[in-house]
PDB file of C-alpha atoms in Angstrom:
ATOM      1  CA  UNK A   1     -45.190-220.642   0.582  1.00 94.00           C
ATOM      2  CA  UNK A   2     -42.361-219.088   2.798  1.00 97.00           C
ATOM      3  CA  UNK A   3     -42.152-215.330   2.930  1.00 98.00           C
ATOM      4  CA  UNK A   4     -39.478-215.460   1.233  1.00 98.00           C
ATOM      5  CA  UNK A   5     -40.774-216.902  -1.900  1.00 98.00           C
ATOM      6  CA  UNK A   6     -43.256-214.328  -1.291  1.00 98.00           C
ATOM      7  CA  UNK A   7     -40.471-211.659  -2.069  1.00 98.00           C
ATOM      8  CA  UNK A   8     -39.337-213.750  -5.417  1.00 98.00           C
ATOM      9  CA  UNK A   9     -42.700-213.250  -6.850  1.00 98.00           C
ATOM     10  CA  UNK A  10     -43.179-209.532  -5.469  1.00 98.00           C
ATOM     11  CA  UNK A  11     -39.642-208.626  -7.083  1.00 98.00           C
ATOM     12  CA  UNK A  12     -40.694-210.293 -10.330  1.00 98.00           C
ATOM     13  CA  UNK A  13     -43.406-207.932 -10.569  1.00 98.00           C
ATOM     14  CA  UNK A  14     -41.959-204.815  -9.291  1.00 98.00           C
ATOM     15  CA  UNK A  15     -39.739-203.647 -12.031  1.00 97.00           C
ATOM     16  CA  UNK A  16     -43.049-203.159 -13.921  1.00 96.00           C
ATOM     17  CA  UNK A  17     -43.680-200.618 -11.160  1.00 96.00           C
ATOM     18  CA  UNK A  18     -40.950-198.751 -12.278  1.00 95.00           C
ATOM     19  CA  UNK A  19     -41.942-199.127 -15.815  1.00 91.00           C
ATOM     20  CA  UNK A  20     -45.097-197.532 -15.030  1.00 90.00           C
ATOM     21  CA  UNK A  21     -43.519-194.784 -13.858  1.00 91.00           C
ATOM     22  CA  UNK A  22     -41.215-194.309 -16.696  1.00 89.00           C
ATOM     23  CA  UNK A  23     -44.337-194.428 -18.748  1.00 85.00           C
ATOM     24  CA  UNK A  24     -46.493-192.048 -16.670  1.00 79.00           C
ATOM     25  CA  UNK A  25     -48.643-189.374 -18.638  1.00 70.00           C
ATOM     26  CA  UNK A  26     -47.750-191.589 -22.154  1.00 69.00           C
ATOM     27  CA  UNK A  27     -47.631-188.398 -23.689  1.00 75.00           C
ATOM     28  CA  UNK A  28     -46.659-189.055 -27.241  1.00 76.00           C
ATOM     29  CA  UNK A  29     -46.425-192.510 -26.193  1.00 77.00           C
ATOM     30  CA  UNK A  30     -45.551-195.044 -29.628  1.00 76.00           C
ATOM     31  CA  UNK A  31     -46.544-198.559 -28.621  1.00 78.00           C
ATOM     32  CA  UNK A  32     -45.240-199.716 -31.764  1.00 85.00           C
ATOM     33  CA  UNK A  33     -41.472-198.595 -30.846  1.00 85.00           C
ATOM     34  CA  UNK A  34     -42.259-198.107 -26.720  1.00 82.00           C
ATOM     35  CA  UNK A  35     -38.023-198.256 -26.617  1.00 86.00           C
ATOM     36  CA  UNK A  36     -37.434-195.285 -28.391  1.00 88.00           C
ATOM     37  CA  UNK A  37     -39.782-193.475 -26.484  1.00 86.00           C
ATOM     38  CA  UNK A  38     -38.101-194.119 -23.281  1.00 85.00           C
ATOM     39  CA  UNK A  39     -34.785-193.370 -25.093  1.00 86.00           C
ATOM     40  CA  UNK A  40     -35.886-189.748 -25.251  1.00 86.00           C
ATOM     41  CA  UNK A  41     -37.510-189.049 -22.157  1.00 87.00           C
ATOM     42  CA  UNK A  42     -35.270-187.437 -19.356  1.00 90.00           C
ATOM     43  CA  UNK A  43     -35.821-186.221 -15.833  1.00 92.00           C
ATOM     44  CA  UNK A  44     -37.684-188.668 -13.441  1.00 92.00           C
ATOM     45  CA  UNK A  45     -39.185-190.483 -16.188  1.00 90.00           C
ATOM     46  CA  UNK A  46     -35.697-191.454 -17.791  1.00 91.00           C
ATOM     47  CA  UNK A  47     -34.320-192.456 -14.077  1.00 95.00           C
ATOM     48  CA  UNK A  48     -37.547-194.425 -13.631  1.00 93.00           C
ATOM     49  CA  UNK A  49     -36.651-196.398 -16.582  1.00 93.00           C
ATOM     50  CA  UNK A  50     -33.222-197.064 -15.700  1.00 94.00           C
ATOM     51  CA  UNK A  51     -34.149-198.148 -12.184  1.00 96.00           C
ATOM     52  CA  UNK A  52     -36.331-200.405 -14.075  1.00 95.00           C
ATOM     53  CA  UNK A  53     -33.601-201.780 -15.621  1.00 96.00           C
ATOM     54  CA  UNK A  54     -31.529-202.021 -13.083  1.00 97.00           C
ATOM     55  CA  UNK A  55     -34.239-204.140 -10.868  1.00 97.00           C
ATOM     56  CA  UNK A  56     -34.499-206.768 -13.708  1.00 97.00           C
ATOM     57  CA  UNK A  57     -30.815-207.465 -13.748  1.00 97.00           C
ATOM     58  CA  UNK A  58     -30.734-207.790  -9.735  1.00 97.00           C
ATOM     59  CA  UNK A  59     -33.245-210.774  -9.857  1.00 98.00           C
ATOM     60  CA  UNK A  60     -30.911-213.738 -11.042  1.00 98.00           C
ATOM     61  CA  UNK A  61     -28.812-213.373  -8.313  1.00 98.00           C
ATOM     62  CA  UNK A  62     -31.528-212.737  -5.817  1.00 98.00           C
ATOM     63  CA  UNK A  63     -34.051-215.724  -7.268  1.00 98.00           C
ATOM     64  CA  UNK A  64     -30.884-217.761  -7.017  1.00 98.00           C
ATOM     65  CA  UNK A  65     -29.975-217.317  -3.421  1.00 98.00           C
ATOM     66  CA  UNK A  66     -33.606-217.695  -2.135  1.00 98.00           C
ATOM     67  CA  UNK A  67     -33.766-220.868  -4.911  1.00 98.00           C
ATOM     68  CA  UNK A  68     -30.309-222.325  -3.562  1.00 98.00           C
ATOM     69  CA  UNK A  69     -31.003-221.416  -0.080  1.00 98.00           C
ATOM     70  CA  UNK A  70     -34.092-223.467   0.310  1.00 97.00           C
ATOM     71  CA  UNK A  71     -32.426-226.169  -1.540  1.00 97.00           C
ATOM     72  CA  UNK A  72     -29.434-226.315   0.372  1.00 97.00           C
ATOM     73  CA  UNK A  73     -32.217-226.259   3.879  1.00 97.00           C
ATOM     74  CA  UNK A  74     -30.806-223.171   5.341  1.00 98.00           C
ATOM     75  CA  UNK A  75     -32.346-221.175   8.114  1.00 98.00           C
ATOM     76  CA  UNK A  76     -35.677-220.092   6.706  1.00 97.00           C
ATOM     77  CA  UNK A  77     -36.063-217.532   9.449  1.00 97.00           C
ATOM     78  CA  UNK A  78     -33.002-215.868   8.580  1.00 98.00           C
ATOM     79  CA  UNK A  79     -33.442-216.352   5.027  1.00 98.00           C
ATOM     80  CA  UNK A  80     -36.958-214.769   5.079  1.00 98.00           C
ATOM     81  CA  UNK A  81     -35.499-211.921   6.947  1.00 98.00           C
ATOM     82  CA  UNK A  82     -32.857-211.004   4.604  1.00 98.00           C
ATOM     83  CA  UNK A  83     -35.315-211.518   1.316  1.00 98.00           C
ATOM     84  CA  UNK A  84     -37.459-209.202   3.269  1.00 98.00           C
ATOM     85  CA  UNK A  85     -34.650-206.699   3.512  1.00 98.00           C
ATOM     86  CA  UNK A  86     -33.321-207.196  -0.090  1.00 98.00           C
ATOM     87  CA  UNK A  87     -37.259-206.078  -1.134  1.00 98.00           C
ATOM     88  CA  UNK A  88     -37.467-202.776   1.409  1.00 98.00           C
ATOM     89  CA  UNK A  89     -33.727-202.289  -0.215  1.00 98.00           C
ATOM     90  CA  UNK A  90     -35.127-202.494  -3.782  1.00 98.00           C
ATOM     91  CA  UNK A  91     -37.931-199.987  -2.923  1.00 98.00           C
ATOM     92  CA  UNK A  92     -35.753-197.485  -1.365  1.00 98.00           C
ATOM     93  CA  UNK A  93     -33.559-197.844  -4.366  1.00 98.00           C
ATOM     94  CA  UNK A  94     -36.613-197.120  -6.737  1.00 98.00           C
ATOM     95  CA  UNK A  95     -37.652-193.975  -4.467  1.00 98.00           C
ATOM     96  CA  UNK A  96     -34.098-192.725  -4.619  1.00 98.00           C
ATOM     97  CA  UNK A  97     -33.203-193.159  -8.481  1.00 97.00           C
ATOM     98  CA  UNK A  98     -36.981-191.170  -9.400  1.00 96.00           C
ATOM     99  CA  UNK A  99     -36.079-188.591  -7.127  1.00 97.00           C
ATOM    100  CA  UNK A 100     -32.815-188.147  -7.807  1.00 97.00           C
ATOM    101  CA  UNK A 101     -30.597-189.032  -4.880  1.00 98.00           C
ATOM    102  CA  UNK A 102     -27.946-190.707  -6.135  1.00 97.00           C
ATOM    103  CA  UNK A 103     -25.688-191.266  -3.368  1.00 98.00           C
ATOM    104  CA  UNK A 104     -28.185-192.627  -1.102  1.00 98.00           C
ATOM    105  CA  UNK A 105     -29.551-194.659  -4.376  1.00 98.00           C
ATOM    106  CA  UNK A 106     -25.912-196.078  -3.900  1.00 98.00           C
ATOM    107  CA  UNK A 107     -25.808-196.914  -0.360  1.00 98.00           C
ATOM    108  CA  UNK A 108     -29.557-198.796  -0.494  1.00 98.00           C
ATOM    109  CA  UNK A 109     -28.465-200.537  -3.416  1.00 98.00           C
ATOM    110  CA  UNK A 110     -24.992-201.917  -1.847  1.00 98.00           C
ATOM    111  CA  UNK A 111     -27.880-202.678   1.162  1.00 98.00           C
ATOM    112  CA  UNK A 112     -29.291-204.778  -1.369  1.00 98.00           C
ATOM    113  CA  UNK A 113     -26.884-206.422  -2.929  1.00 98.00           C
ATOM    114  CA  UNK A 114     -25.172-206.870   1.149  1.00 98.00           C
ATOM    115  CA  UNK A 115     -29.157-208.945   1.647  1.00 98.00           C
ATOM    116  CA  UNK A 116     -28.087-211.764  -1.328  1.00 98.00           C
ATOM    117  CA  UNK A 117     -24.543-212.253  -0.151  1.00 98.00           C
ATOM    118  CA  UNK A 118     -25.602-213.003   3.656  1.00 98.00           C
ATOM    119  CA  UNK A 119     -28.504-215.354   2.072  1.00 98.00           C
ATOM    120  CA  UNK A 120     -25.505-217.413   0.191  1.00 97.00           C
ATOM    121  CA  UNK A 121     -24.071-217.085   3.935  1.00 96.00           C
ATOM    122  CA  UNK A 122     -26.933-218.705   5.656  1.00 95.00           C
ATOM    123  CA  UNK A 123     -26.379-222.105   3.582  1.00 87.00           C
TER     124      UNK A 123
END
């Protein structure tokens, strides 16, 4: 499995990170309606659930480019390198959205983002 494949399956999982976070202390935590819930928490735990969010809509795009890359037999090295970045972009972008640094949330997530559009490059 390349290493980047190995950063498909880590990103699958990681929004649940964030979910974890959103969810952290459960305190008067309904698992029969968990949305609502998170619809009334604020401070980090309300940011942790929008990053969460926000890191399931950035996989299509991502899973595509790695998919379509490998497909398409483009440079695996380079490819690997910039899933690899798109992942330490993703985590910074976690970091700064719980603790509430929104312009540098911005900047890591354009980072991000930069990662797919050079792996669409690379075929």
């Amino acid at each position: 499995m390349t290493i980047a494949y190995w950063c498909v399956l880590f990103m699958g999982l990681f929004p649940y990170v964030a979910a974890g976070i959103a969810k952290k202390g459960f305190e008067g935590y309904d698992n029969g309606m968990p949305r609502q819930w998170l619809a009334k928490q604020t401070g980090f735990q309300a940011r942790a659930n929008a990053a969460q969010v926000n890191l399931f809509e950035s996989l299509p795009f991502f899973f595509a480019a790695v998919v379509i890359a490998s497909i398409a037999n483009a440079p695996q090295h380079r490819v690997d390198l910039l899933a690899i970045g798109f992942v330490v972009a993703r985590i910074a972008y976690l970091i700064c959205y719980v603790a509430d640094w929104p312009t540098t949330r911005s900047i890591v997530w354009l980072a991000g983002l930069a990662c797919v559009v050079a792996i669409f490059f690379q075929i």
